[in-house]
CSV table of C-alpha atoms and ligand atoms in Angstrom, one decimal:
chain,number,residue,atom,x,y,z
S,1,MET,CA,191.2,-120.2,-9.2
S,2,PRO,CA,192.0,-118.7,-5.9
S,3,HIS,CA,195.7,-118.9,-6.9
S,4,GLY,CA,194.7,-116.7,-9.9
S,5,MET,CA,193.3,-114.1,-7.7
S,6,ILE,CA,196.3,-114.0,-5.4
S,7,TYR,CA,198.6,-113.3,-8.4
S,8,LEU,CA,196.4,-110.6,-9.6
S,9,LEU,CA,196.5,-109.0,-6.1
S,10,ALA,CA,200.3,-109.2,-6.3
S,11,LEU,CA,200.4,-107.5,-9.6
S,12,VAL,CA,198.0,-104.7,-8.5
S,13,ALA,CA,200.0,-104.2,-5.3
S,14,LEU,CA,203.3,-104.2,-7.4
S,15,ALA,CA,202.0,-101.5,-9.6
S,16,THR,CA,201.5,-99.1,-6.7
S,17,SER,CA,204.7,-100.0,-4.6
S,18,SER,CA,207.5,-100.5,-7.2
S,19,VAL,CA,208.2,-96.9,-7.5
S,20,ARG,CA,211.1,-97.4,-5.2
S,21,GLY,CA,213.2,-100.3,-4.3
S,22,GLN,CA,212.1,-100.5,-0.8
S,23,GLY,CA,208.6,-101.1,0.7
S,24,ALA,CA,207.0,-98.2,2.6
S,25,LEU,CA,205.9,-98.7,6.1
S,26,TYR,CA,203.0,-101.2,6.2
S,27,ALA,CA,203.5,-102.0,2.4
S,28,GLN,CA,203.5,-105.7,1.3
S,29,CYS,CA,207.1,-107.1,1.0
S,30,GLY,CA,206.6,-110.8,0.4
S,31,GLY,CA,204.3,-113.7,0.1
S,32,ILE,CA,203.6,-116.4,-2.5
S,33,GLY,CA,203.4,-114.7,-5.8
S,34,TRP,CA,204.9,-111.4,-4.6
S,35,THR,CA,207.4,-110.0,-7.1
S,36,GLY,CA,207.7,-106.4,-5.6
S,37,ALA,CA,210.2,-105.1,-3.3
S,38,THR,CA,211.3,-107.4,-0.4
S,39,THR,CA,213.1,-104.9,1.7
S,40,CYS,CA,211.6,-102.0,3.7
S,41,VAL,CA,212.4,-98.5,4.3
S,42,ALA,CA,214.6,-97.5,7.3
S,43,GLY,CA,212.7,-98.2,10.6
S,44,ALA,CA,210.5,-101.0,9.2
S,45,THR,CA,211.2,-104.6,8.8
S,46,CYS,CA,209.7,-107.2,6.3
S,47,THR,CA,207.7,-109.4,8.7
S,48,VAL,CA,205.8,-112.6,7.6
S,49,SER,CA,202.3,-112.7,8.6
S,50,ASN,CA,201.4,-115.7,6.6
S,51,PRO,CA,202.7,-117.6,3.5
S,52,TYR,CA,200.7,-115.1,1.4
S,53,TYR,CA,201.6,-111.9,3.0
S,54,SER,CA,204.6,-110.3,4.5
S,55,GLN,CA,204.5,-106.7,5.4
S,56,CYS,CA,206.8,-103.8,6.5
S,57,LEU,CA,206.1,-103.3,10.0
S,58,PRO,CA,207.7,-100.8,12.3
S,59,GLY,CA,210.8,-101.7,14.2
S,60,SER,CA,213.4,-104.5,13.9
S,61,ALA,CA,212.7,-108.2,13.4
S,62,THR,CA,213.5,-109.1,16.9
S,63,THR,CA,210.5,-110.4,19.0
S,64,THR,CA,211.3,-108.2,21.9
S,65,ALA,CA,209.3,-105.1,22.6
S,66,THR,CA,212.3,-102.9,22.6
S,67,THR,CA,212.0,-101.9,18.9
S,68,THR,CA,212.4,-98.2,18.1
S,69,VAL,CA,209.2,-96.2,17.8
S,70,VAL,CA,208.9,-95.0,14.2
S,71,SER,CA,207.0,-91.7,13.9
S,72,THR,CA,206.3,-92.2,10.3
S,73,PRO,CA,202.6,-91.3,9.3
S,74,PRO,CA,200.1,-94.1,8.9
S,75,PRO,CA,200.0,-96.0,5.6
S,76,SER,CA,196.6,-95.2,4.1
S,77,THR,CA,196.8,-92.6,1.5
S,78,THR,CA,193.3,-91.4,2.1
S,79,ALA,CA,193.1,-91.6,5.9
S,80,SER,CA,193.6,-88.4,7.7
S,81,SER,CA,196.8,-88.1,9.8
S,82,THR,CA,194.8,-86.4,12.5
S,83,SER,CA,193.4,-89.5,14.1
S,84,SER,CA,192.4,-88.5,17.7
S,85,ALA,CA,195.1,-88.8,20.1
S,86,PRO,CA,194.5,-91.4,23.0
S,87,PRO,CA,194.1,-90.1,26.3
S,88,THR,CA,197.2,-90.7,28.3
S,89,SER,CA,197.0,-91.7,31.9
S,90,GLY,CA,199.7,-91.9,34.5
S,91,THR,CA,203.2,-92.3,33.0
S,92,CYS,CA,202.0,-93.8,29.8
S,93,ALA,CA,203.7,-92.4,26.7
S,94,PRO,CA,201.5,-91.4,23.8
S,95,ASN,CA,203.4,-93.7,21.4
S,96,THR,CA,204.2,-96.9,23.1
S,97,PRO,CA,205.9,-99.4,20.9
S,98,ALA,CA,204.1,-102.4,19.5
S,99,ALA,CA,204.5,-105.2,22.1
S,100,GLY,CA,202.7,-108.1,20.4
S,101,SER,CA,203.9,-111.6,19.9
S,102,GLY,CA,203.0,-111.5,16.2
S,103,THR,CA,200.4,-114.2,17.1
S,104,LEU,CA,196.8,-113.5,18.0
S,105,LYS,CA,195.3,-115.5,20.9
S,106,LEU,CA,191.9,-115.9,19.5
S,107,VAL,CA,190.9,-116.2,15.9
S,108,GLY,CA,187.4,-117.3,14.7
S,109,VAL,CA,184.3,-117.1,12.7
S,110,ASN,CA,180.8,-116.1,13.5
S,111,ILE,CA,178.4,-119.1,13.0
S,112,SER,CA,175.2,-117.3,12.1
S,113,GLY,CA,171.5,-118.7,12.2
S,114,PHE,CA,170.1,-118.3,15.7
S,115,ASP,CA,170.2,-114.6,15.2
S,116,PHE,CA,168.3,-114.7,11.9
S,117,GLY,CA,165.0,-112.7,12.3
S,118,CYS,CA,166.8,-110.0,14.4
S,119,THR,CA,166.9,-106.5,13.3
S,120,THR,CA,169.1,-103.6,14.6
S,121,ASP,CA,166.2,-102.3,16.8
S,122,GLY,CA,166.4,-105.5,18.8
S,123,THR,CA,163.3,-107.0,17.4
S,124,CYS,CA,163.8,-110.7,17.0
S,125,THR,CA,161.2,-113.2,15.8
S,126,ALA,CA,161.8,-116.5,17.7
S,127,SER,CA,160.4,-118.6,15.0
S,128,ALA,CA,162.8,-117.0,12.3
S,129,ALA,CA,165.8,-118.3,14.2
S,130,TYR,CA,167.5,-121.0,12.0
S,131,PRO,CA,169.8,-123.4,13.8
S,132,PRO,CA,172.9,-123.9,11.6
S,133,LEU,CA,172.9,-127.6,12.3
S,134,LEU,CA,171.9,-130.5,10.2
S,135,GLN,CA,169.6,-132.1,12.6
S,136,TYR,CA,167.5,-128.9,12.5
S,137,TYR,CA,167.6,-128.8,8.7
S,138,GLY,CA,170.2,-126.0,8.5
S,139,LYS,CA,173.6,-126.0,7.2
S,140,ASP,CA,176.3,-128.2,8.6
S,141,GLY,CA,177.6,-125.8,11.3
S,142,GLN,CA,179.2,-128.6,13.1
S,143,GLY,CA,181.1,-129.6,9.9
S,144,GLN,CA,182.1,-126.0,9.3
S,145,MET,CA,183.6,-125.5,12.7
S,146,THR,CA,185.4,-128.9,12.6
S,147,HIS,CA,187.0,-127.9,9.3
S,148,PHE,CA,187.8,-124.3,10.5
S,149,VAL,CA,189.7,-125.9,13.5
S,150,ASN,CA,191.3,-128.8,12.0
S,151,ASP,CA,192.3,-127.4,8.5
S,152,ASP,CA,192.6,-123.7,9.2
S,153,GLY,CA,193.8,-123.4,12.8
S,154,TYR,CA,190.8,-121.3,14.1
S,155,ASN,CA,190.2,-121.5,17.8
S,156,VAL,CA,187.1,-119.5,18.6
S,157,PHE,CA,183.5,-119.2,17.3
S,158,ARG,CA,180.9,-116.6,18.1
S,159,LEU,CA,177.4,-118.0,18.1
S,160,PRO,CA,174.9,-115.1,17.8
S,161,VAL,CA,171.4,-115.8,19.1
S,162,GLY,CA,168.2,-113.7,19.6
S,163,TRP,CA,167.2,-113.0,23.1
S,164,GLN,CA,163.6,-113.6,22.0
S,165,PHE,CA,164.5,-117.1,20.7
S,166,LEU,CA,166.0,-118.0,24.1
S,167,THR,CA,162.9,-116.9,26.1
S,168,ASP,CA,160.4,-117.7,23.2
S,169,ASN,CA,159.3,-114.2,22.6
S,170,VAL,CA,158.5,-113.1,26.2
S,171,ILE,CA,160.8,-111.4,28.7
S,172,GLY,CA,161.2,-114.2,31.3
S,173,PRO,CA,162.9,-117.4,32.1
S,174,ILE,CA,164.8,-119.2,29.3
S,175,ASN,CA,162.6,-121.6,27.3
S,176,GLN,CA,164.2,-125.0,27.8
S,177,THR,CA,163.0,-126.3,24.5
S,178,ASN,CA,164.7,-123.6,22.6
S,179,MET,CA,167.8,-123.7,24.9
S,180,VAL,CA,168.1,-127.4,23.9
S,181,GLU,CA,168.6,-126.3,20.2
S,182,TYR,CA,170.9,-123.5,21.0
S,183,ASP,CA,173.0,-125.7,23.3
S,184,ALA,CA,173.4,-128.2,20.6
S,185,LEU,CA,175.3,-125.6,18.7
S,186,VAL,CA,177.3,-124.6,21.8
S,187,GLN,CA,178.2,-128.3,22.3
S,188,ALA,CA,179.2,-128.7,18.7
S,189,CYS,CA,181.5,-125.7,19.0
S,190,LEU,CA,183.0,-127.0,22.3
S,191,GLY,CA,183.3,-130.4,20.7
S,192,THR,CA,185.9,-128.9,18.3
S,193,GLY,CA,188.0,-128.0,21.1
S,194,ALA,CA,187.5,-124.1,20.4
S,195,SER,CA,186.3,-121.5,22.7
S,196,CYS,CA,182.7,-120.4,22.1
S,197,ILE,CA,181.2,-116.9,22.5
S,198,ILE,CA,177.6,-116.8,23.6
S,199,ASP,CA,176.4,-113.6,21.9
S,200,ILE,CA,172.8,-112.3,22.6
S,201,HIS,CA,172.6,-110.4,19.4
S,202,ASN,CA,170.0,-107.8,20.3
S,203,TYR,CA,171.9,-104.6,20.1
S,204,ALA,CA,171.1,-103.8,23.7
S,205,ARG,CA,167.4,-103.8,22.9
S,206,TRP,CA,164.1,-105.7,23.0
S,207,ASN,CA,161.6,-105.0,20.3
S,208,GLY,CA,162.7,-101.4,19.7
S,209,GLU,CA,163.3,-100.5,23.4
S,210,ILE,CA,166.7,-100.1,25.1
S,211,ILE,CA,167.7,-102.2,28.1
S,212,GLY,CA,167.8,-100.2,31.2
S,213,GLN,CA,166.5,-97.1,29.4
S,214,GLY,CA,162.8,-97.7,29.0
S,215,GLY,CA,163.0,-101.3,27.7
S,216,PRO,CA,163.7,-104.5,29.8
S,217,THR,CA,165.2,-103.7,33.2
S,218,ASN,CA,168.8,-104.3,34.1
S,219,GLU,CA,167.5,-107.0,36.4
S,220,GLN,CA,165.6,-108.7,33.5
S,221,PHE,CA,168.7,-108.5,31.4
S,222,ALA,CA,171.0,-109.9,34.2
S,223,ALA,CA,168.5,-112.6,34.9
S,224,THR,CA,168.8,-114.0,31.4
S,225,TRP,CA,172.7,-113.9,31.7
S,226,SER,CA,172.5,-115.4,35.1
S,227,GLU,CA,170.6,-118.4,33.8
S,228,ILE,CA,173.1,-118.8,30.9
S,229,ALA,CA,176.0,-118.5,33.3
S,230,THR,CA,174.6,-121.0,35.6
S,231,LYS,CA,174.3,-123.5,32.8
S,232,TYR,CA,177.8,-122.9,31.5
S,233,ALA,CA,179.4,-122.1,34.9
S,234,ASP,CA,181.7,-125.1,34.8
S,235,THR,CA,182.4,-124.8,31.1
S,236,GLU,CA,185.8,-123.3,30.8
S,237,LYS,CA,185.8,-122.4,27.2
S,238,VAL,CA,182.7,-120.3,27.0
S,239,ILE,CA,183.0,-116.6,26.6
S,240,PHE,CA,180.1,-114.3,27.3
S,241,GLY,CA,179.3,-111.4,25.0
S,242,PRO,CA,176.3,-108.9,25.2
S,243,HIS,CA,175.7,-106.2,22.4
S,244,ASP,CA,175.5,-102.3,21.7
S,245,ILE,CA,173.7,-98.9,22.8
S,246,PRO,CA,173.2,-95.1,22.7
S,247,ASP,CA,173.4,-93.7,26.3
S,248,ILE,CA,176.8,-95.3,27.2
S,249,THR,CA,176.9,-94.3,30.9
S,250,LEU,CA,173.6,-95.9,31.6
S,251,TRP,CA,174.6,-98.9,29.4
S,252,ALA,CA,177.7,-99.3,31.6
S,253,GLY,CA,175.3,-99.8,34.4
S,254,SER,CA,173.4,-102.5,32.5
S,255,VAL,CA,176.7,-104.3,31.5
S,256,GLN,CA,177.7,-104.1,35.2
S,257,ALA,CA,174.5,-105.9,36.2
S,258,ALA,CA,175.1,-108.6,33.6
S,259,VAL,CA,178.8,-109.1,34.7
S,260,THR,CA,177.7,-109.2,38.3
S,261,ALA,CA,175.1,-111.8,37.6
S,262,ILE,CA,177.4,-113.9,35.4
S,263,ARG,CA,180.1,-114.0,38.1
S,264,ASN,CA,177.7,-114.6,41.0
S,265,ALA,CA,176.2,-117.6,38.9
S,266,GLY,CA,179.5,-119.3,39.3
S,267,ALA,CA,181.1,-118.4,36.1
S,268,THR,CA,184.0,-116.7,37.7
S,269,THR,CA,186.9,-117.4,35.2
S,270,GLN,CA,185.5,-117.0,31.8
S,271,MET,CA,186.1,-114.1,29.6
S,272,ILE,CA,183.2,-111.6,29.5
S,273,LEU,CA,183.1,-109.2,26.4
S,274,LEU,CA,181.9,-105.7,27.2
S,275,PRO,CA,180.5,-103.9,24.1
S,276,GLY,CA,180.3,-100.2,23.4
S,277,SER,CA,178.1,-98.0,21.5
S,278,ASP,CA,177.9,-97.2,17.8
S,279,TYR,CA,177.5,-100.8,17.0
S,280,ALA,CA,180.6,-101.4,19.0
S,281,SER,CA,182.8,-99.6,16.5
S,282,ALA,CA,186.5,-99.8,17.3
S,283,GLN,CA,186.9,-96.4,15.6
S,284,GLN,CA,184.4,-94.6,17.9
S,285,PHE,CA,185.3,-96.6,21.0
S,286,ILE,CA,187.2,-93.8,22.7
S,287,SER,CA,185.5,-90.7,21.1
S,288,ASP,CA,182.0,-91.8,21.8
S,289,GLY,CA,182.8,-92.4,25.6
S,290,SER,CA,182.4,-96.2,25.5
S,291,ALA,CA,186.1,-96.7,26.7
S,292,ALA,CA,185.7,-94.4,29.7
S,293,ALA,CA,182.2,-95.7,30.6
S,294,LEU,CA,183.0,-99.4,30.3
S,295,SER,CA,186.3,-99.0,32.2
S,296,THR,CA,184.2,-98.6,35.2
S,297,VAL,CA,182.6,-102.1,34.9
S,298,THR,CA,184.3,-104.6,37.5
S,299,ASN,CA,184.1,-108.0,38.7
S,300,PRO,CA,182.4,-108.4,42.1
S,301,ASP,CA,186.0,-108.4,43.7
S,302,GLY,CA,186.8,-105.1,42.0
S,303,SER,CA,189.1,-106.5,39.6
S,304,PHE,CA,189.1,-106.3,35.8
S,305,THR,CA,190.2,-109.8,35.1
S,306,ASN,CA,188.9,-111.2,31.9
S,307,LEU,CA,186.7,-108.2,31.3
S,308,ILE,CA,187.6,-107.7,27.7
S,309,PHE,CA,186.2,-104.7,25.5
S,310,ASP,CA,184.2,-106.0,22.5
S,311,VAL,CA,184.8,-104.0,19.3
S,312,HIS,CA,183.7,-104.4,15.7
S,313,LYS,CA,185.1,-103.0,12.5
S,314,TYR,CA,184.3,-103.6,8.9
S,315,LEU,CA,186.5,-102.5,6.0
S,316,ASP,CA,184.0,-101.1,3.6
S,317,SER,CA,183.3,-97.4,2.9
S,318,ASP,CA,180.6,-97.1,5.5
S,319,ASN,CA,181.8,-99.6,8.1
S,320,SER,CA,178.5,-101.5,7.5
S,321,GLY,CA,179.8,-104.9,6.4
S,322,THR,CA,177.4,-104.7,3.4
S,323,ASN,CA,179.7,-104.0,0.5
S,324,ALA,CA,182.0,-106.3,-1.4
S,325,GLU,CA,184.8,-103.9,-1.8
S,326,CYS,CA,187.1,-102.7,1.0
S,327,VAL,CA,188.5,-99.2,1.2
S,328,THR,CA,190.6,-99.2,4.3
S,329,ASN,CA,192.7,-101.3,6.6
S,330,ASN,CA,191.4,-99.3,9.7
S,331,ILE,CA,195.0,-99.0,11.1
S,332,ALA,CA,195.3,-95.2,11.1
S,333,ASP,CA,191.7,-94.3,12.1
S,334,ALA,CA,190.8,-97.2,14.4
S,335,TRP,CA,193.4,-99.8,15.5
S,336,GLU,CA,196.3,-97.3,16.1
S,337,PRO,CA,194.5,-95.0,18.5
S,338,LEU,CA,192.7,-97.9,20.1
S,339,THR,CA,195.7,-99.9,20.7
S,340,GLN,CA,197.6,-96.9,22.3
S,341,TRP,CA,194.5,-96.3,24.6
S,342,LEU,CA,194.5,-100.0,25.6
S,343,ARG,CA,198.2,-100.1,26.3
S,344,CYS,CA,198.1,-96.9,28.3
S,345,ASN,CA,195.1,-98.1,30.4
S,346,GLY,CA,196.3,-101.7,30.8
S,347,ARG,CA,193.3,-103.2,29.1
S,348,GLN,CA,192.5,-105.5,26.1
S,349,ALA,CA,190.0,-105.7,23.3
S,350,PHE,CA,188.7,-108.4,21.1
S,351,ASN,CA,187.4,-107.6,17.5
S,352,THR,CA,184.5,-110.0,17.2
S,353,GLU,CA,183.0,-108.7,14.0
S,354,THR,CA,185.0,-108.0,10.9
S,355,GLY,CA,184.8,-109.1,7.4
S,356,GLY,CA,184.8,-108.2,3.7
S,357,GLY,CA,183.8,-109.5,0.3
S,358,ASN,CA,185.9,-112.1,-1.5
S,359,THR,CA,187.4,-109.4,-3.6
S,360,ALA,CA,191.1,-108.3,-4.2
S,361,SER,CA,190.6,-105.0,-2.3
S,362,CYS,CA,189.4,-106.9,0.8
S,363,VAL,CA,192.2,-109.3,0.6
S,364,THR,CA,194.8,-106.5,0.6
S,365,TYR,CA,193.2,-104.5,3.4
S,366,MET,CA,192.1,-107.4,5.6
S,367,CYS,CA,195.6,-108.9,5.4
S,368,GLN,CA,197.0,-105.5,6.4
S,369,GLN,CA,194.5,-105.2,9.4
S,370,ILE,CA,195.3,-108.7,10.6
S,371,ALA,CA,199.1,-108.1,10.5
S,372,TYR,CA,198.7,-104.9,12.4
S,373,GLN,CA,196.5,-106.7,15.1
S,374,ALA,CA,199.1,-109.5,15.3
S,375,GLN,CA,201.8,-106.9,16.0
S,376,ASN,CA,199.9,-105.6,18.8
S,377,SER,CA,198.6,-108.8,20.2
S,378,ASP,CA,199.5,-107.7,23.8
S,379,VAL,CA,196.4,-105.6,23.7
S,380,LEU,CA,194.4,-107.0,20.8
S,381,LEU,CA,193.4,-110.6,21.5
S,382,GLY,CA,192.1,-111.6,18.1
S,383,TYR,CA,189.1,-111.3,15.6
S,384,VAL,CA,186.1,-113.2,14.6
S,385,GLY,CA,185.1,-113.0,11.0
S,386,TRP,CA,181.5,-112.5,9.9
S,387,ALA,CA,180.2,-114.9,9.0
S,388,ALA,CA,179.5,-118.5,8.2
S,389,GLY,CA,176.7,-120.7,9.4
S,390,ASN,CA,173.4,-120.6,7.7
S,391,PHE,CA,174.2,-117.9,5.1
S,392,ASP,CA,174.2,-118.7,1.5
S,393,ALA,CA,177.5,-118.9,-0.3
S,394,SER,CA,176.3,-115.9,-2.4
S,395,TYR,CA,176.2,-113.6,0.9
S,396,VAL,CA,178.4,-110.7,0.3
S,397,LEU,CA,180.5,-111.4,3.4
S,398,SER,CA,180.2,-115.2,3.1
S,399,GLU,CA,183.0,-117.1,4.9
S,400,LEU,CA,181.0,-120.3,4.2
S,401,PRO,CA,183.3,-123.2,3.2
S,402,THR,CA,181.9,-125.4,0.6
S,403,GLU,CA,181.9,-129.1,1.0
S,404,SER,CA,182.7,-131.5,-1.7
S,405,GLY,CA,183.1,-135.1,-0.8
S,406,THR,CA,185.3,-135.0,2.3
S,407,THR,CA,187.0,-131.7,1.1
S,408,TRP,CA,186.0,-128.2,2.5
S,409,THR,CA,187.1,-125.3,0.4
S,410,ASP,CA,187.4,-122.0,1.9
S,411,THR,CA,186.3,-118.5,0.5
S,412,GLU,CA,189.1,-116.5,-0.9
S,413,LEU,CA,189.3,-114.1,2.0
S,414,VAL,CA,189.5,-116.8,4.5
S,415,ALA,CA,192.1,-118.7,2.6
S,416,SER,CA,194.1,-115.4,1.9
S,417,CYS,CA,194.8,-114.4,5.5
S,418,MET,CA,191.8,-114.7,7.8
S,419,ALA,CA,192.5,-118.4,8.6
S,420,PRO,CA,195.5,-118.7,11.0
S,421,ILE,CA,196.8,-121.4,8.7
S,422,ALA,CA,196.4,-119.3,5.6
S,423,GLY,CA,195.9,-120.9,2.3
S,424,ALA,CA,195.5,-124.3,3.9
S,425,GLN,CA,192.1,-125.0,2.3
S,426,LYS,CA,192.1,-122.9,-0.8
S,427,GLY,CA,190.8,-125.8,-2.6
S,428,SER,CA,191.4,-129.5,-3.1
S,429,THR,CA,194.3,-128.8,-5.3
S,430,SER,CA,196.2,-126.6,-2.9
N,1,NAG,C1,158.9,-123.1,24.6
N,1,NAG,O1,158.9,-122.7,23.3
N,1,NAG,C2,158.2,-123.6,22.5
N,1,NAG,C3,158.5,-123.1,21.0
N,1,NAG,O2,159.8,-123.4,20.7
N,1,NAG,C4,156.7,-123.6,22.9
N,1,NAG,O3,156.1,-124.6,22.1
N,1,NAG,C5,156.6,-124.0,24.3
N,1,NAG,O4,155.3,-123.8,24.7
N,1,NAG,C6,157.5,-123.1,25.2
N,1,NAG,N1,157.6,-123.6,26.6
N,1,NAG,C7,157.2,-122.8,27.6
N,1,NAG,C8,157.2,-123.5,28.9
N,1,NAG,O5,156.9,-121.7,27.5
N,2,NAG,C1,177.6,-106.7,9.0
N,2,NAG,C2,176.5,-107.7,9.2
N,2,NAG,O1,176.2,-108.4,8.4
N,2,NAG,N1,176.0,-107.6,10.3
N,2,NAG,C3,174.9,-108.4,10.8
N,2,NAG,C4,174.9,-108.6,12.3
N,2,NAG,O2,173.9,-109.3,12.6
N,2,NAG,C5,172.6,-108.8,12.3
N,2,NAG,C6,171.5,-109.8,12.9
N,2,NAG,O3,171.8,-111.0,12.4
N,2,NAG,C7,172.5,-108.8,10.9
N,2,NAG,O4,171.2,-108.3,10.4
N,2,NAG,C8,173.5,-107.9,10.2
N,2,NAG,O5,173.4,-107.9,8.9
């Protein structure tokens, strides 16, 4: 049945793009089931992003970064063409060409469950955390991750957890009983060979109060990270990721405290993800001051090595990740300006929350978003889809694979293009 959806998608796309014999910039131009134009307008080249989706991307097909810059307007028919110009610094040209390899470095799935009971004001109920592991009566998170790596080519998982769960509802040392449970998920993740993001999913808050701004002090925040970093100091494939805030300048100070604590605990080489304001929105990252403020955060040696900006972006009408239908590929409004800013400033970002419903609109827009990110993989490291783990298969953004016998079957959106090996596990008949 996923095949049926793919063909339906192709027909819909054909209806809107067959007016001319050549695909417009960013239009689909190939893929299994595609019967529309397979050549692109001048300045764009039909580029394979996966077996189900080829797209007209700027430039020639060569893999070098010397392609011509095309000043064609962005693809979306509804997106405004006035997306904020990125600040330029030094000699950086405002329209640097895409310099990606076409392959994203890190592609993964959020494995949710330890964050259950958390709300956006940073209130988390420790007892509501629900380990996505069979031994704790949850779903088979270990089996999911093993499937995602072996069958789909994923290489990173984000493991959200409530701060209150780690410290058992009091601000203080980590509770070792609870840590044993969370560490079981981290070890299951590491066991697949993937990288694992430790994500304290508290929106920069504790029970309604903001870290470093009336809530827990930066020292208390840093102390938790220090304990975590000490535990995983020698674990190469751990990535540390805190979460999101209103006063961004003060927040940068809190992030700096955590970075310093993590590095000083001996975790000197791992990637640390720096989250901005507005729910870490990739679209607001520059305009809300997150980029400027977080750019000041450094390692103890003054370098920016492995300090990566953490950005999120959904594709639904209100960027909430709560609607089944997608309305944008985010390229014009979010990824293009962000990409330019990152390249101009010599930094990188990681899209750790994105996703959509298992619908034709989300397949279209998500595949476009991913193709754009891959073209710009010099500054965009990858993405992590929201979410599998302990959600029900009926959850609107479910990426939960279903197990039948020894076969895991992916959701439509994962199979269509989110999985690096797209279409690999669309079903036992694929
Ligand atoms: C750790 O948390 C458990 C609940 O998971 C609780 O029963 C125990 O008392 C806590 N231990 C400490 C030392 O606070
Ligand atoms: C888009 C989305 O579903 N975001 C989720 C992020 O995590 C929090 C806490 O688990 C959820 O409440 C949100 O729904």
